Short mmCIF file of C-alpha atoms in Angstrom, two decimals:
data_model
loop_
_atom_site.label_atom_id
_atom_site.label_comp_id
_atom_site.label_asym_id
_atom_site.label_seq_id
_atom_site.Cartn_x
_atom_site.Cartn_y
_atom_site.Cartn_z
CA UNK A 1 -79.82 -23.75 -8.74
CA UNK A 2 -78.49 -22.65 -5.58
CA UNK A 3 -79.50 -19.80 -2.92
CA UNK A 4 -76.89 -18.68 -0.82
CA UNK A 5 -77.32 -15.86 2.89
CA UNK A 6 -74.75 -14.18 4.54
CA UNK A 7 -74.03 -16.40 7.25
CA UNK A 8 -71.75 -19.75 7.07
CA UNK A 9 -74.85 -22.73 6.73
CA UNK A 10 -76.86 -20.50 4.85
CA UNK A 11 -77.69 -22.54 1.82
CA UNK A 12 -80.49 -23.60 -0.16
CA UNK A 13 -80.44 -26.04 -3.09
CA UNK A 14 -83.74 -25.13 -5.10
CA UNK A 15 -83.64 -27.85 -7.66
CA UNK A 16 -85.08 -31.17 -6.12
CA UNK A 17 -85.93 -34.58 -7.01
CA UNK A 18 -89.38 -34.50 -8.90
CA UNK A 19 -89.46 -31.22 -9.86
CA UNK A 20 -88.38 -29.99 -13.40
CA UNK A 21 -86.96 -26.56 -13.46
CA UNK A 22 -86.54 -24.54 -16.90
CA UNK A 23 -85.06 -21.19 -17.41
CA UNK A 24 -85.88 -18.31 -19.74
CA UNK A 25 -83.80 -15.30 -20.27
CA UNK A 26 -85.65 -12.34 -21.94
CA UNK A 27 -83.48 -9.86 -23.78
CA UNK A 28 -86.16 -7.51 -24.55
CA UNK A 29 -87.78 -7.54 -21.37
CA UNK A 30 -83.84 -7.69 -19.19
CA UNK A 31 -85.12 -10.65 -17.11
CA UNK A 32 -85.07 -14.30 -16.04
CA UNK A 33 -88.02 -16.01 -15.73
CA UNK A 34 -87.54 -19.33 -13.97
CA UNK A 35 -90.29 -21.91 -13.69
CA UNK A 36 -90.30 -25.32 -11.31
CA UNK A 37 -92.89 -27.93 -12.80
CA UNK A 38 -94.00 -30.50 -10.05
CA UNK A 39 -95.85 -33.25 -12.13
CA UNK A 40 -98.27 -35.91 -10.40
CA UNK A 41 -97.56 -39.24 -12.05
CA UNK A 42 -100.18 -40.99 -10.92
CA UNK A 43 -103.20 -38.74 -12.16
CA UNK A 44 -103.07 -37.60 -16.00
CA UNK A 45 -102.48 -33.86 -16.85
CA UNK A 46 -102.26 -33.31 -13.22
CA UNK A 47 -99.22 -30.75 -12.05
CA UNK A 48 -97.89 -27.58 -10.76
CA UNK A 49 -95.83 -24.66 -11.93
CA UNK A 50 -94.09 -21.95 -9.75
CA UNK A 51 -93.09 -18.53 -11.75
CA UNK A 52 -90.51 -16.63 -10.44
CA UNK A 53 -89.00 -13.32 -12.65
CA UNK A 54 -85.66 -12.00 -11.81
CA UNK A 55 -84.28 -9.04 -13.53
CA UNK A 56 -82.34 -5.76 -13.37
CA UNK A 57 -85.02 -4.47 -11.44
CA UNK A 58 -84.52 -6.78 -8.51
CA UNK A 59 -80.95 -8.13 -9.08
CA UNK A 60 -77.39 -7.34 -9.65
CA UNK A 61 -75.26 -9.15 -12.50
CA UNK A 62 -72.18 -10.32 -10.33
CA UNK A 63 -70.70 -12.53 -12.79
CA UNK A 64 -70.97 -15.55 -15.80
CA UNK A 65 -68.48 -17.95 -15.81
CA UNK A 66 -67.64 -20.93 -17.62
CA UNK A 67 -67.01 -23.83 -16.09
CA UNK A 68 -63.97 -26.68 -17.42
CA UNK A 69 -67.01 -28.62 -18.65
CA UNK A 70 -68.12 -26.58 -20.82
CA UNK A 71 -71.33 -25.77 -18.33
CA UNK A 72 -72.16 -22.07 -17.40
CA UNK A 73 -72.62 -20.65 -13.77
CA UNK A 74 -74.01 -17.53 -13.54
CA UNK A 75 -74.05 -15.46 -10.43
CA UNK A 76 -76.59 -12.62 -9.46
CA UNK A 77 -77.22 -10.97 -6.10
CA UNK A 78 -80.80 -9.95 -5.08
CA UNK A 79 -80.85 -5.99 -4.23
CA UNK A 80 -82.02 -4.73 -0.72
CA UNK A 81 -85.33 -3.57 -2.26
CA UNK A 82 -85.68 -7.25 -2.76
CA UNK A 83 -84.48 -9.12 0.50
CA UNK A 84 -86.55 -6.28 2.78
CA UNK A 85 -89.21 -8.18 3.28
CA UNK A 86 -90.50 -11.91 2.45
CA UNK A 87 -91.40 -11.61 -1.37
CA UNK A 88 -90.72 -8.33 -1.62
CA UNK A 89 -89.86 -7.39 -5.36
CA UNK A 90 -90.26 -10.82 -6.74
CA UNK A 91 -93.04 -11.31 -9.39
CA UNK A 92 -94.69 -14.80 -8.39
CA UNK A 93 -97.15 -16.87 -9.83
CA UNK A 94 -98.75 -20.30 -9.16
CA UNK A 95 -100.70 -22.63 -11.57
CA UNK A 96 -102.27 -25.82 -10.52
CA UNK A 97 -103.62 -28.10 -13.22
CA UNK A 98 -106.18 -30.74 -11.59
CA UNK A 99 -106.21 -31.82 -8.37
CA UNK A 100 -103.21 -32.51 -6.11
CA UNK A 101 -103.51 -33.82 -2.74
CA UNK A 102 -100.00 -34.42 -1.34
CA UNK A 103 -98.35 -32.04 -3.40
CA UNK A 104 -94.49 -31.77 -3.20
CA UNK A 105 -93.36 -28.27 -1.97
CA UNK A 106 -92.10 -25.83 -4.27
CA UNK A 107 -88.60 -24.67 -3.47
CA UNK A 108 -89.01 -21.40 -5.71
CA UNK A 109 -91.97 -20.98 -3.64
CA UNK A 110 -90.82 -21.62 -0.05
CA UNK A 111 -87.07 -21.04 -0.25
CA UNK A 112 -86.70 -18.14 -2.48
CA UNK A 113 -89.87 -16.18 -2.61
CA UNK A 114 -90.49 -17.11 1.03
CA UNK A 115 -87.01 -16.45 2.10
CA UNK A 116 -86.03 -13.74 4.76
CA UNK A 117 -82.48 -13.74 4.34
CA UNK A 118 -81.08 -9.91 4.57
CA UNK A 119 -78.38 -10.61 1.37
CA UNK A 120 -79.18 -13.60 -1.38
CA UNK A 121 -76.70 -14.59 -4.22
CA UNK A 122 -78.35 -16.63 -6.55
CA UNK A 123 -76.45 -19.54 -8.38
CA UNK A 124 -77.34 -20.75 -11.55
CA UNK A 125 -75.50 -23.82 -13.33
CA UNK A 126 -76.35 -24.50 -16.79
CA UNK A 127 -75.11 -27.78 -18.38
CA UNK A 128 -72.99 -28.33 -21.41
CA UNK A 129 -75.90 -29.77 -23.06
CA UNK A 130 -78.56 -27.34 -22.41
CA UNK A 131 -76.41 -24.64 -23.91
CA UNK A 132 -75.71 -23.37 -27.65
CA UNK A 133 -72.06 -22.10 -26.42
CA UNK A 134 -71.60 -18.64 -26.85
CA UNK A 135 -74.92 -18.01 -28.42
CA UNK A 136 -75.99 -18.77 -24.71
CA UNK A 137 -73.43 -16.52 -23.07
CA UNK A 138 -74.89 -13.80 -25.29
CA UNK A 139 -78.27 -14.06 -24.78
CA UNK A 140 -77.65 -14.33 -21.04
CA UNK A 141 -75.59 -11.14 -20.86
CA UNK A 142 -78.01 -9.24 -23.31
CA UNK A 143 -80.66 -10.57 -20.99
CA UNK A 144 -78.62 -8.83 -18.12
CA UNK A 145 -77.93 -5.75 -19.99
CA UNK A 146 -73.78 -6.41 -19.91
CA UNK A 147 -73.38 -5.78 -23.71
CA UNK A 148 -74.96 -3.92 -25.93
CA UNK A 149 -77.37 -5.44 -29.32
CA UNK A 150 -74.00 -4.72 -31.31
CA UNK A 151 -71.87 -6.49 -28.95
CA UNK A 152 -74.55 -9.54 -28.94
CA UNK A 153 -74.22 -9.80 -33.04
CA UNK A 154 -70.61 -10.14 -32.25
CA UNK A 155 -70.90 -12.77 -29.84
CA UNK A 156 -73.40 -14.32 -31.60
CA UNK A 157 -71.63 -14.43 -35.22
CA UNK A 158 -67.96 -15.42 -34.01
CA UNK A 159 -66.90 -17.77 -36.31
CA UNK A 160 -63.41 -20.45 -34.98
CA UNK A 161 -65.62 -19.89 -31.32
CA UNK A 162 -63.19 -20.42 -28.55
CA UNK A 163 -64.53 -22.92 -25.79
CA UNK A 164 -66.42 -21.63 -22.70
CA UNK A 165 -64.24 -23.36 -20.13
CA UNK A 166 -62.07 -20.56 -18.63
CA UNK A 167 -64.76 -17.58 -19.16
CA UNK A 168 -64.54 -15.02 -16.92
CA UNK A 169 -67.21 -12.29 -17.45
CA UNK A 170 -66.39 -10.06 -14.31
CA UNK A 171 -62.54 -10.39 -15.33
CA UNK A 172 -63.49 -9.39 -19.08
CA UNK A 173 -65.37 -6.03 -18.07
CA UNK A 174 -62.57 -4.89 -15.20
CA UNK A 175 -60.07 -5.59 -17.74
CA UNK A 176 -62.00 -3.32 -20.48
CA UNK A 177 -62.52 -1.03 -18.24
CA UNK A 178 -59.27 -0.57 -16.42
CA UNK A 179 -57.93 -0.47 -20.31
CA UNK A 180 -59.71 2.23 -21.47
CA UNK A 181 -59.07 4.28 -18.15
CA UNK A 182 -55.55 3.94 -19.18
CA UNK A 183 -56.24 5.76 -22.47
CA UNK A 184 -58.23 8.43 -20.78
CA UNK A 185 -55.52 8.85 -18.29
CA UNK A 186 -57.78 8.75 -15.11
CA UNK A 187 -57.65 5.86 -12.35
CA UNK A 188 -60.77 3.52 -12.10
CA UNK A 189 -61.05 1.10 -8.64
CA UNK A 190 -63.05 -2.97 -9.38
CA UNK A 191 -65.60 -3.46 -6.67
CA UNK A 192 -64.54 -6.70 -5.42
CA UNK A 193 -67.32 -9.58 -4.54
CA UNK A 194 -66.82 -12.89 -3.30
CA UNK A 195 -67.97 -15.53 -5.31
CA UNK A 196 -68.72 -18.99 -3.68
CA UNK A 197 -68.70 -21.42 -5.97
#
């Protein structure tokens, strides 16, 4: 996972070494909930976990694509609302489970939620292995609200599945769109955004 400012240096890996990070996309809900788990080895059942929740309410879908391993990045940028201010529109949450006393910082914690960047794009890469192929893609654009539940069982039920590599969500949806402008007749302009990858 990757955090990325406006300015040339400004970059932030948020995954570190001794930290576990899992991801949860939430159709019904429209969000990503993303959780760090720091574990302390040396005393039983002792840890932490950071919650962070990112949704349509505090970030913009900029684009999925897959990758030629088979691995998914996804792209959002943080809205305004959200960079204003230190923590502003990010749901947080902290759990410690026994007692820590050199406890590794949390990167969700200090580099995102802490973060005063004005603009944040947010970089997710999800390996090959930690993905059901397009069943993934689906959920994460359901998750997103970029199809509808129709368009999911589509996704979901395609049978001969093509391979991820080469995906191009943002290219998909300016294509659709610029195709059905054509039928209607009317002109139809695709914001550009630059995606660092």
């Amino acid at each position: 996972m990757y955090l990325r400012g406006p300015e040339p240096g400004q970059f932030k890996e948020l995954h570190q070494e001794g930290a576990e990070i899992d991801i949860i996309f939430d159709f019904d809900e429209h969000l990503m909930a993303i959780r760090e788990t720091i574990e302390d080895h040396t005393r039983k059942y002792t840890f932490s976990s950071t919650y962070v929740r990112l949704g349509v309410h505090n970030t913009r879908f900029v684009n999925l694509q897959g990758l030629a391993d088979n691995s998914l990045l996804l792209t959002l940028r943080m809205k305004a609302s959200a960079c204003a201010e230190r923590g502003g529109g990010l749901r947080f949450r902290e759990k410690v489970s026994g007692f820590i006393p050199e406890k590794k910082k949390s990167r969700l914690r200090w580099d995102l939620y802490m973060c005063d960047w004005p603009e944040r794009t947010i970089q997710v890469l999800i390996p090959e292995d930690r993905t059901t192929g397009w069943k993934t893609v689906a959920l994460v654009l359901l998750a997103f609200q970029r199809v509808t539940m129709e368009n999911w069982c589509c996704l979901v039920n395609m049978k001969d599945e093509p391979p991820i590599a080469g995906l191009d969500w943002r290219e998909i949806e300016a294509d659709t769109q610029l195709d059905m402008e054509k039928k209607k007749g009317g002109d139809f302009a695709v914001e550009e955004v630059d995606i660092k990858t």
